[in-house]
Coordinates of C-alpha atoms and ligand atoms in Angstrom, one line a residue:
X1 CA 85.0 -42.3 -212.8
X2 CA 81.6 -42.3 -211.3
X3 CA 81.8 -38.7 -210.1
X4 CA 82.8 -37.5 -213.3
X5 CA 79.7 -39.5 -214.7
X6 CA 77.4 -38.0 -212.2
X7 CA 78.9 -34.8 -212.5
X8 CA 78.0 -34.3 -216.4
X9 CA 74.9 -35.8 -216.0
X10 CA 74.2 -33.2 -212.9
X11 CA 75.5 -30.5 -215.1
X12 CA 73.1 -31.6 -218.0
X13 CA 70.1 -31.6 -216.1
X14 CA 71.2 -28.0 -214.1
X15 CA 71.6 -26.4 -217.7
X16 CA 68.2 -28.0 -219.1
X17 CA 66.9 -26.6 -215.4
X18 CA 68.3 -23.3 -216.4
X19 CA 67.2 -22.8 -219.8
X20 CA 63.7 -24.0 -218.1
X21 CA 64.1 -21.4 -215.5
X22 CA 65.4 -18.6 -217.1
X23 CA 62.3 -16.8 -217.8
X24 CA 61.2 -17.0 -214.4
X25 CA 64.2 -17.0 -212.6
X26 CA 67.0 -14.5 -211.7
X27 CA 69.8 -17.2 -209.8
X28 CA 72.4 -19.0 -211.3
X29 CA 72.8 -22.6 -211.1
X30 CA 74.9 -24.2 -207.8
X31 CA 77.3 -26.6 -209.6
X32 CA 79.4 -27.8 -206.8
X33 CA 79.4 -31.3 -205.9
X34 CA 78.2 -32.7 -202.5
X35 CA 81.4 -31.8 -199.8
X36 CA 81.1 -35.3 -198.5
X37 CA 84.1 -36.0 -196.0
X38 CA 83.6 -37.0 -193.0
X39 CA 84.0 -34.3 -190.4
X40 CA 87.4 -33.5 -188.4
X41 CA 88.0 -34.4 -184.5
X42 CA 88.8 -30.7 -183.1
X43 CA 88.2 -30.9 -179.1
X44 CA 86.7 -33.1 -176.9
X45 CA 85.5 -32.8 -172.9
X46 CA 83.2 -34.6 -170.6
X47 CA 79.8 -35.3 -172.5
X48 CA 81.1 -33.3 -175.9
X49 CA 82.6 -33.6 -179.2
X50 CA 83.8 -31.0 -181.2
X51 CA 84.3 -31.6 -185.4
X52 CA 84.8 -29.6 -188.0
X53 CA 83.7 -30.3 -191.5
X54 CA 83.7 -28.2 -194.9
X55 CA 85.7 -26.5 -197.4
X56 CA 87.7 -23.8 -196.5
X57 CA 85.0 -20.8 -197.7
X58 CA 82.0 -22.6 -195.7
X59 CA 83.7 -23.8 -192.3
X60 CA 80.8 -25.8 -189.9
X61 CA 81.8 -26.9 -186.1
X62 CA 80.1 -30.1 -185.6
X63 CA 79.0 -30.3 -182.0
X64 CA 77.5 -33.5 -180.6
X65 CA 76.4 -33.2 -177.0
X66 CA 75.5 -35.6 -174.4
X67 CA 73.5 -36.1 -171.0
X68 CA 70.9 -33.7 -169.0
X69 CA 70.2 -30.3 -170.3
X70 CA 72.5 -28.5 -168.3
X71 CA 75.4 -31.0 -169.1
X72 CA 74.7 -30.4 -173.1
X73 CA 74.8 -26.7 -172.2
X74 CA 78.0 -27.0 -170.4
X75 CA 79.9 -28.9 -173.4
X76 CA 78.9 -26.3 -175.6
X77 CA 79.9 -23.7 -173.2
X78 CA 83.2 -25.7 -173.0
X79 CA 84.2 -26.5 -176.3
X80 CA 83.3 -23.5 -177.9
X81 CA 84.1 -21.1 -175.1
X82 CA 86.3 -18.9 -177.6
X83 CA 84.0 -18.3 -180.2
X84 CA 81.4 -17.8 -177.6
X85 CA 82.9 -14.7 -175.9
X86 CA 83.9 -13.3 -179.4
X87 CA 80.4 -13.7 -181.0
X88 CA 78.2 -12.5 -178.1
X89 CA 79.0 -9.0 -178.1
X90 CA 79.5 -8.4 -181.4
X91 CA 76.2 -9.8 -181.9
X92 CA 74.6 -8.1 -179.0
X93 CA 75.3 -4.8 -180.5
X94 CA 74.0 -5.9 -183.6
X95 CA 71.2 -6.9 -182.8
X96 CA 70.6 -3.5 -180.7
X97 CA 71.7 -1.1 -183.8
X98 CA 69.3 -2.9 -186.0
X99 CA 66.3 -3.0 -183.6
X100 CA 66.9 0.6 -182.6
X101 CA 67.4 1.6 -186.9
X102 CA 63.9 -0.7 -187.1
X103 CA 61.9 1.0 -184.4
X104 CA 63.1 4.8 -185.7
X105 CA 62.3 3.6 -190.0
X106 CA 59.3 1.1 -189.4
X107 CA 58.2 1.6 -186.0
X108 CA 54.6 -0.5 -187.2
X109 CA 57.0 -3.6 -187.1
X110 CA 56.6 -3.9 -183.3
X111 CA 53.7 -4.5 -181.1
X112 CA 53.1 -1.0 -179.6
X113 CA 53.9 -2.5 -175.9
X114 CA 57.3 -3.4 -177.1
X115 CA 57.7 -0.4 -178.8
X116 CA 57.6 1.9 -176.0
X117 CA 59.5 0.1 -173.9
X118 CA 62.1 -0.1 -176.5
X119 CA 62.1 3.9 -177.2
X120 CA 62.2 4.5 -173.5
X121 CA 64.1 1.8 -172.0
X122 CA 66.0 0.7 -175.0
X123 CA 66.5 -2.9 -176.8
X124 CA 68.1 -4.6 -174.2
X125 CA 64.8 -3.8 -171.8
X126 CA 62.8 -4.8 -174.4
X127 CA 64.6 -8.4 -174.5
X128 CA 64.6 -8.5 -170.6
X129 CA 60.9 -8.3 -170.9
X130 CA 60.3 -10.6 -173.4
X131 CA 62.1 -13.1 -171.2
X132 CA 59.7 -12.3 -168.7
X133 CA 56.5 -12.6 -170.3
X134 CA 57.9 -16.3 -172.4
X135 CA 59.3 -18.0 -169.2
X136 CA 56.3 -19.3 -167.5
X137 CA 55.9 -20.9 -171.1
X138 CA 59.2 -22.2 -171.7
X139 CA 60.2 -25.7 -170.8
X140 CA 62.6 -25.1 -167.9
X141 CA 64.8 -27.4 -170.0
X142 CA 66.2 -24.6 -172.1
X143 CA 67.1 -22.1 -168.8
X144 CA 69.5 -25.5 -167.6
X145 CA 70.8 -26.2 -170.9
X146 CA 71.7 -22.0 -170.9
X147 CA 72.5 -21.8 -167.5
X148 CA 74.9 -24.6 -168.5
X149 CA 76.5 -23.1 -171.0
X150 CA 77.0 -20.2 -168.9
X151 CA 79.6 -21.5 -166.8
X152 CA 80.8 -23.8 -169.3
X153 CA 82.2 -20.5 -171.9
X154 CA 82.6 -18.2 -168.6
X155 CA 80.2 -16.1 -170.0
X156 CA 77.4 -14.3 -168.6
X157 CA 73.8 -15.8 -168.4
X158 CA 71.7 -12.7 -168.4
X159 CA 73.6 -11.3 -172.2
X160 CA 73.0 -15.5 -173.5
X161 CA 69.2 -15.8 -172.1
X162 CA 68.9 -11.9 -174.1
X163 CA 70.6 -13.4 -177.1
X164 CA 67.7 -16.2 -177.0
X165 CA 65.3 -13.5 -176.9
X166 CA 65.9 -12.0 -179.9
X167 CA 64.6 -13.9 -182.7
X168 CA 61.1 -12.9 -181.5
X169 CA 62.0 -9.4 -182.4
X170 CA 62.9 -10.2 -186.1
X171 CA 61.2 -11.4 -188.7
X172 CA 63.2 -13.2 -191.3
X173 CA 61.7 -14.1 -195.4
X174 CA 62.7 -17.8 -195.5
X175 CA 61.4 -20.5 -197.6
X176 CA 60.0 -24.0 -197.3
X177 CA 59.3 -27.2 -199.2
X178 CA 58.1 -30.7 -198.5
X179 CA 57.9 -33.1 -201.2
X180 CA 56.9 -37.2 -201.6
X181 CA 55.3 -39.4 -202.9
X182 CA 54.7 -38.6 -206.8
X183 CA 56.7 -36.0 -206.5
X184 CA 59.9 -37.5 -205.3
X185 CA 62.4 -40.0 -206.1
X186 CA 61.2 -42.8 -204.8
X187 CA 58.4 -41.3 -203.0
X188 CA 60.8 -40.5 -199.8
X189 CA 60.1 -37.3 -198.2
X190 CA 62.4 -34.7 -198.9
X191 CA 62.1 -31.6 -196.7
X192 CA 63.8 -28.3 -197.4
X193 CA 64.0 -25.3 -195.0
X194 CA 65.6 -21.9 -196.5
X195 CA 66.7 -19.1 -194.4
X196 CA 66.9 -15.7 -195.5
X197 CA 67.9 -13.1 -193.0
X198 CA 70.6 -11.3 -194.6
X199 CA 74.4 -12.5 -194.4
X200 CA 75.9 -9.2 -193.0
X201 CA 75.8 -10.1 -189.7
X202 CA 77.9 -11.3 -186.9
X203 CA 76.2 -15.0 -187.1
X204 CA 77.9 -15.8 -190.4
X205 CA 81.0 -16.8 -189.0
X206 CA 79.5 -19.3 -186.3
X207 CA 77.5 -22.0 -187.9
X208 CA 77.1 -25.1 -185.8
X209 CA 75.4 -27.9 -186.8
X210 CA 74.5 -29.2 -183.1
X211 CA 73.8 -33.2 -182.6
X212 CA 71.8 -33.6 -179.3
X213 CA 72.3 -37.2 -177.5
X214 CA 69.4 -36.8 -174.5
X215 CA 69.7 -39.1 -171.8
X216 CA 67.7 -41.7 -171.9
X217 CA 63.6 -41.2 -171.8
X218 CA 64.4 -37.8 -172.3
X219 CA 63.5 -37.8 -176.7
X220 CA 64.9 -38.4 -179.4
X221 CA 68.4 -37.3 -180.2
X222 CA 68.0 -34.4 -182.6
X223 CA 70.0 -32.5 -184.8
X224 CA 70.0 -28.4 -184.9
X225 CA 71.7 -25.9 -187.4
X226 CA 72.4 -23.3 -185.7
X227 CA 75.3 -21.0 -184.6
X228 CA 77.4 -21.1 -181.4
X229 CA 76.0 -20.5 -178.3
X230 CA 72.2 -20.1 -180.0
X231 CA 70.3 -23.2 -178.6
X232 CA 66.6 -22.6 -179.8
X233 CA 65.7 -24.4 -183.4
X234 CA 65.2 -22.7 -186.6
X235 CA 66.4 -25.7 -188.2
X236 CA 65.9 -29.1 -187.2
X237 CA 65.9 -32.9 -187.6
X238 CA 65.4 -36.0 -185.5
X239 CA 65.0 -38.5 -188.0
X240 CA 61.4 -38.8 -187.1
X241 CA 60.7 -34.9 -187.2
X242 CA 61.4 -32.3 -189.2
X243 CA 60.8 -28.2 -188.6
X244 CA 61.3 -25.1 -190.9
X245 CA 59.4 -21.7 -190.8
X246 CA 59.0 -18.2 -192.3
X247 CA 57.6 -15.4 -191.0
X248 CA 53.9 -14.8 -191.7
X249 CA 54.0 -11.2 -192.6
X250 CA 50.4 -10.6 -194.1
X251 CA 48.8 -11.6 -190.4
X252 CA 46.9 -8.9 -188.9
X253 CA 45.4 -10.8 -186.2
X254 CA 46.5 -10.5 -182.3
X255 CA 50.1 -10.6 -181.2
X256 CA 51.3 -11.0 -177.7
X257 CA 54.7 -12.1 -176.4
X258 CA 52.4 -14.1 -173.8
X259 CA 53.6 -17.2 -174.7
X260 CA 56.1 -20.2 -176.1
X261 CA 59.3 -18.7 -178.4
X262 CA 58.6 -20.4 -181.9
X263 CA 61.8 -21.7 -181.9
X264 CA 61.9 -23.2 -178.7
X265 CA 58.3 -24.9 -179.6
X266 CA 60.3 -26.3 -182.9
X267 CA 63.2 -27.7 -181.0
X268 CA 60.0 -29.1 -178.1
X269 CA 58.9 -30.9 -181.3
X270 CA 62.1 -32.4 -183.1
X271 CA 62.9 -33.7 -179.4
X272 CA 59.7 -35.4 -178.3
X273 CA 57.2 -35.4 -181.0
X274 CA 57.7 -38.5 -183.6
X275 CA 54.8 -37.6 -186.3
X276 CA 52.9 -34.4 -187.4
X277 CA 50.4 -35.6 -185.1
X278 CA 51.8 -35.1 -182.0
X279 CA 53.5 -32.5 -183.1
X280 CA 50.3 -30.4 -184.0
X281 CA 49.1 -31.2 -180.8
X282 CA 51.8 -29.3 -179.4
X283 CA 51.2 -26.6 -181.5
X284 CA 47.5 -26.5 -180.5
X285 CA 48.0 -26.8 -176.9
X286 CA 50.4 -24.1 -177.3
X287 CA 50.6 -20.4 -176.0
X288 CA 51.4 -19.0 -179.5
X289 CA 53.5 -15.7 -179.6
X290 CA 54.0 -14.6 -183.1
X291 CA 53.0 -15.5 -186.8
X292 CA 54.7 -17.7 -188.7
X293 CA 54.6 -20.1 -191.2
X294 CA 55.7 -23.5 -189.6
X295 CA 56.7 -26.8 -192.2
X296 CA 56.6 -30.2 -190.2
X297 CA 57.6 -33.4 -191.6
X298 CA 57.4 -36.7 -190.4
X299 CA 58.9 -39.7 -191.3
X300 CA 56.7 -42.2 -189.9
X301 CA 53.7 -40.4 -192.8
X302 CA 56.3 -39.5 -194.9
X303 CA 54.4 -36.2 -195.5
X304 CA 54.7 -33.1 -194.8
X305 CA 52.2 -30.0 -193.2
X306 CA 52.3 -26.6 -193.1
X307 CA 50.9 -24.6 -190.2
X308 CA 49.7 -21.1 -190.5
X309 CA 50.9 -20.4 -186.9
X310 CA 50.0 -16.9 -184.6
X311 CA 48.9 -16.2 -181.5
X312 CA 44.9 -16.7 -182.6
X313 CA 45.2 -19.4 -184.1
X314 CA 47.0 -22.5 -186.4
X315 CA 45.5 -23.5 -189.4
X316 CA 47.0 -26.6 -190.9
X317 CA 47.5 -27.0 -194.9
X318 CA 48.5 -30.2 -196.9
X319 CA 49.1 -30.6 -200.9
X320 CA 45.3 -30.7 -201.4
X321 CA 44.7 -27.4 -198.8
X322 CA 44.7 -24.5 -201.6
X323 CA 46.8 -22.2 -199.9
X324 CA 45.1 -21.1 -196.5
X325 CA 43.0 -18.3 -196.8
X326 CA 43.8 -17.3 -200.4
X327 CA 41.6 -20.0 -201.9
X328 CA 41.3 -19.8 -205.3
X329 CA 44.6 -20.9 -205.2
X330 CA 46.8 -17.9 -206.6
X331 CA 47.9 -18.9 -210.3
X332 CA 51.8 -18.4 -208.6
X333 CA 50.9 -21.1 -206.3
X334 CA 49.3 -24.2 -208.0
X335 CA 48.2 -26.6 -205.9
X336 CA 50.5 -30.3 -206.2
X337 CA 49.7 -33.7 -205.6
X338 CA 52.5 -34.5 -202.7
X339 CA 53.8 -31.3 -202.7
X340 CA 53.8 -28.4 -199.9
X341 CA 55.6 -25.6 -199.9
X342 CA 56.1 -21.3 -199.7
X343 CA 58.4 -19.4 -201.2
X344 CA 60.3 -16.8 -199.5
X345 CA 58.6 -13.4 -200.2
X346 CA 55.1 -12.2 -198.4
X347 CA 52.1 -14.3 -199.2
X348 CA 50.4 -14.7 -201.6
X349 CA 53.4 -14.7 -203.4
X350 CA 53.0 -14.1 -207.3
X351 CA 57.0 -14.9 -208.1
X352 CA 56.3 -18.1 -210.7
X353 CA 59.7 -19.2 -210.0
X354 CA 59.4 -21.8 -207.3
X355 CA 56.6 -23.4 -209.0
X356 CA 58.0 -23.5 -212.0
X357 CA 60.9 -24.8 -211.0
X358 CA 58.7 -27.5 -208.4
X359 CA 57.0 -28.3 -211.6
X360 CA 60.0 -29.2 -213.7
X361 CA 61.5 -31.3 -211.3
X362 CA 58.2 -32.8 -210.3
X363 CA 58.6 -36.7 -209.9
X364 CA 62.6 -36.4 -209.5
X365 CA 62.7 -34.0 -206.2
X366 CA 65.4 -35.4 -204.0
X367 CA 68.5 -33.2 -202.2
X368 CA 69.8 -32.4 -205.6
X369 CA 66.9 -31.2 -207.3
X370 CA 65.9 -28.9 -204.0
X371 CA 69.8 -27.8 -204.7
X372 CA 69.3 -26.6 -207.7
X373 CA 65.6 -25.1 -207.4
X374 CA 67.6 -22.9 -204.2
X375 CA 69.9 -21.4 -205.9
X376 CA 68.2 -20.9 -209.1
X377 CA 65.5 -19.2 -207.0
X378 CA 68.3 -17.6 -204.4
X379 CA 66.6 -18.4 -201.5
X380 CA 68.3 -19.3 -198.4
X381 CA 71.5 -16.6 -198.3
X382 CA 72.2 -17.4 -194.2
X383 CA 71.6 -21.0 -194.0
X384 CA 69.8 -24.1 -195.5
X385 CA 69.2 -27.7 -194.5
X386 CA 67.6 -30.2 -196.5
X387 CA 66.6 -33.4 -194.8
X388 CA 66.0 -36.5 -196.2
X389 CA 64.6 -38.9 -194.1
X390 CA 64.6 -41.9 -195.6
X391 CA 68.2 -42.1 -196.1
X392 CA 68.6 -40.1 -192.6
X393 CA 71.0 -37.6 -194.6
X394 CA 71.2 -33.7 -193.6
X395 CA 72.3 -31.8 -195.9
X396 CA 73.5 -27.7 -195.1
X397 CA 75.2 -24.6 -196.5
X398 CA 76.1 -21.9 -195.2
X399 CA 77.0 -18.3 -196.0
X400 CA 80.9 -17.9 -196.5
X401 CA 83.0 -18.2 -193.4
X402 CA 86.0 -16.9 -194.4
X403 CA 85.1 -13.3 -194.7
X404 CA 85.2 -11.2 -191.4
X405 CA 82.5 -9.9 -189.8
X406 CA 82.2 -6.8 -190.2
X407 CA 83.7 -6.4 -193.4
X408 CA 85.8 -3.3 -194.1
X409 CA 87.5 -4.8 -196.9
X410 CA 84.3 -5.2 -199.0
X411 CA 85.5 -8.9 -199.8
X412 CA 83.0 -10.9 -201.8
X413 CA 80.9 -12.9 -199.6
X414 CA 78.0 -15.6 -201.3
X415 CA 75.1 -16.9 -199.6
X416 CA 74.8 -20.0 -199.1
X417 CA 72.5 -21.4 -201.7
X418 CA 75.5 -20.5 -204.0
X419 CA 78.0 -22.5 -201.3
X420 CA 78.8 -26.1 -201.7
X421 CA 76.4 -28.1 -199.8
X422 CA 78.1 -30.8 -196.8
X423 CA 76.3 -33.8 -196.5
X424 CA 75.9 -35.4 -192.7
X425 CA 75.0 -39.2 -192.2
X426 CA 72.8 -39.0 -189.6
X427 CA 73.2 -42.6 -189.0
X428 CA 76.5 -42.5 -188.0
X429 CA 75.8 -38.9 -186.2
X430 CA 73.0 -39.8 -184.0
X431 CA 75.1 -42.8 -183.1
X432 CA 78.6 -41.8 -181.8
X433 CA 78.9 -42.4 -178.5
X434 CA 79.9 -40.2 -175.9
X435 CA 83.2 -39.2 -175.0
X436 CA 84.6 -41.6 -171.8
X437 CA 84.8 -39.5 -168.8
X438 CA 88.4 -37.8 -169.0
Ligands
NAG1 C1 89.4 -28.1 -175.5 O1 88.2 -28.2 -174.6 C2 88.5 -27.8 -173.3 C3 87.3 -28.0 -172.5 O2 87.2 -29.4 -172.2 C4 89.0 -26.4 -173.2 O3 89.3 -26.0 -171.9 C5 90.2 -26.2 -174.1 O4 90.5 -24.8 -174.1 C6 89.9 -26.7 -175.5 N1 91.0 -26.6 -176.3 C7 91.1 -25.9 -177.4 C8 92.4 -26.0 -178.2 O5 90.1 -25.2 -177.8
NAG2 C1 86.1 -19.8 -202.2 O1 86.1 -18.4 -202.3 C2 86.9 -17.9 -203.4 C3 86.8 -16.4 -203.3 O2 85.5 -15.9 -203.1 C4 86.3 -18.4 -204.7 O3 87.1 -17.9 -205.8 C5 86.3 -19.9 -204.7 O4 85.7 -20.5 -205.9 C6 85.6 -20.5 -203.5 N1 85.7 -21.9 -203.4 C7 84.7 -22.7 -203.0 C8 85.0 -24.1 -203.0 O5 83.6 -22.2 -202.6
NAG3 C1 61.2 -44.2 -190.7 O1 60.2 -44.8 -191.6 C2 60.6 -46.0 -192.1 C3 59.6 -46.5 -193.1 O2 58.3 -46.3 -192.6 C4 60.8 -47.0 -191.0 O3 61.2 -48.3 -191.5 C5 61.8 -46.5 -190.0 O4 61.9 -47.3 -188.9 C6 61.4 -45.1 -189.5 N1 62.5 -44.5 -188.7 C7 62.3 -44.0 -187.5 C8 63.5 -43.5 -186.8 O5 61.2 -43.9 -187.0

């Protein structure tokens, strides 16, 4: 009874969004209700859960890992050993095709050091020294946790620390909101990270939404979507933080690989940081490697920031910073009282569609409304998380599952802003206890 209720109502205000939209906008409306059950018991071993959780199209593993780094990294390895050794080379020679097809088209797209070493070593040296130049930066935390799951899957550490590498080598469209106050229902801080990096890749059929349980003084626990066997964090939550990014693509400053991965600084933050403050801090006291647009929300201001992050330097903007370095504030781009956010394509973006869309649900932005203003605005075809952290919910989608990768039948696949969304309590996540010793 109340579903039905809340689904006409939802269908109401998606068709009023639509015929708001629909001179500004090219998506069609996501009418799926919230996938709300609670998620599956698959596997278990010492200091790991495994779940499942999703519809059959849009599959998640729900990993929740416990103890030092290295024992997190060896329940991973362990529970997902399988899809582990299946994933890892296919996307290994993925990821070499398409840097190799990058560095023959675009060859501008690299720093000129990487380049070479690229056209005369190859991809995989490239990687290897891009391990070498981050590691002195890196918090030694992340070679356990990898080293861990290692020997947990039986696989081998040098191809997972290269895998890790990568996403410094790509640069992926993405968009990101953070709404409050005014803007929101009930003034709670809604956060929304959209990633756009293509769904015709071997990572589609791997999501993992990973809960972190750190021993104790050792953070917060944390939540990561992600994919198996990727440990860095693209997308994030702790309850107390909150990261999302998108590549900076008009920066023509300095670039050096001299430095902290991004998205091993993002996970840094959701672990130990508990307010933008701190978390900026980090980011300032930082070795920087590339340039990126970096959201961080907090619940204990219930606001959100968004850093114009490179190697020179990290300019912070709020709702009442026109957007950074493009003051006057672009007409595509109005400036809104409790209300940050970038849309997905090179900035200074002059697509009115976000806006618009930020602008009619302005005062009622909750998970729903960010929902809607996705998939109207089709941004976020590989992944998306919305947090809200007031009610400590996570809410993701994903690409279809169901398709194989790669995909010689041509079967329909949709992104996963057109996906039905699964919600996650993080109340009852962040508080399942561990597995007893077996
Ligand atoms: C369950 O996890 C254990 C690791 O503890 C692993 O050895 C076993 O293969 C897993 N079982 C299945 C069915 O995946
Ligand atoms: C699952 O995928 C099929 C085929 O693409 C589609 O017809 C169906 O509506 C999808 N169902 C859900 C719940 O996404
Ligand atoms: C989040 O903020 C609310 C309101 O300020 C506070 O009551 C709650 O304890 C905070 N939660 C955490 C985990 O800091």
């Amino acid at each position: 009874m109340t579903k039905s209720i809340n689904l006409s109502l939802l269908l109401c205000l998606v068709i009023t969004a639509i015929a708001y939209a629909q001179d500004n906008c090219k998506g069609k409306a996501n009418t799926f209700d919230i996938y709300t059950d609670e998620p599956v018991l698959v596997n278990q071993t010492n200091g790991g859960w495994l779940y499942k959780t999703g519809g059959a199209n849009n599959t998640v593993h729900v990993l929740h890992v416990y103890g030092n780094p290295y024992q997190m990294g060896y329940a991973h390895g362990a529970l997902l050993r399988d899809q582990i050794q299946q994933m890892m080379p296919m996307f290994m020679s993925y990821a070499v095709a398409a840097v190799t097809q990058t560095a023959k088209a675009t060859p501008s797209f690299f720093p000129q050091y990487i380049l070479n070493i690229i056209q005369t070593e190859g991809v995989l040296a490239a990687l290897d020294s891009i391990h070498y130049t981050t590691a002195p930066y890196t918090n030694i935390e992340f070679y356990e946790e990898i080293q861990g799951l290692s020997e947990g899957a039986d696989f081998d550490y040098q191809t997972l620390v290269r895998m890790h590498m990568f996403p410094e080598l790509i640069k992926a469209s993405c968009s990101i909101v953070g709404a409050w106050g005014q803007a929101s229902v009930g003034g709670n801080l809604f956060q929304l990270r959209a990633l756009d990096w293509g769904i015709d890749n071997p990572l589609v059929n791997f999501p993992t939404f990973i809960v972190y349980h750190p021993e104790e003084d050792n953070g917060n626990p944390f939540s990561v979507l992600s994919w198996t066997g990727f440990i860095g964090a693209l997308t994030g939550y702790s309850q107390r933080t909150g990261v999302s990014e998108k590549v900076w693509s008009g920066y023509s400053g300095s670039f050096s690989y001299t430095g902290t991965p991004f998205y091993f600084l993002m996970r840094d933050i959701i672990q130990y940081d508990s307010s933008i403050q701190e978390a900026l801090t980090r980011i300032n006291n930082a070795q920087r490697t590339c340039a990126i647009f970096l959201g961080v929300g907090s619940n204990s201001t219930n606001t959100l920031n968004v850093v114009e992050y490179s190697h020179d330097t990290a300019a912070v903007f709020n709702d009442q910073t026109p957007f950074p370095g493009f003051a006057p504030t672009p007409a595509a781009h109005p400036t809104l009282t409790d209300l940050v956010y970038v849309d997905k394509h090179v900035q200074p973006s002059n697509d009115p569609c976000m806006a618009a869309l930020l602008q009619y649900s302005y005062g009622k932005i909750d998970a729903q409304a960010l929902i809607n203003i996705v998939s109207l605005f089709q941004t976020g075809d590989l992944h998306i998380g919305i947090y809200d952290f007031v009610g400590n919910q996570v809410y993701v989608s994903v690409a279809n599952t169901n398709v194989p990768y790669p995909n010689p039948l041509n079967q329909p696949m949709s992104p996963s802003y057109q996906n039905q969304f699964i919600q996650f309590d993080m109340n009852k996540l962040f508080a399942l206890a561990p597995p007893k010793n077996i």
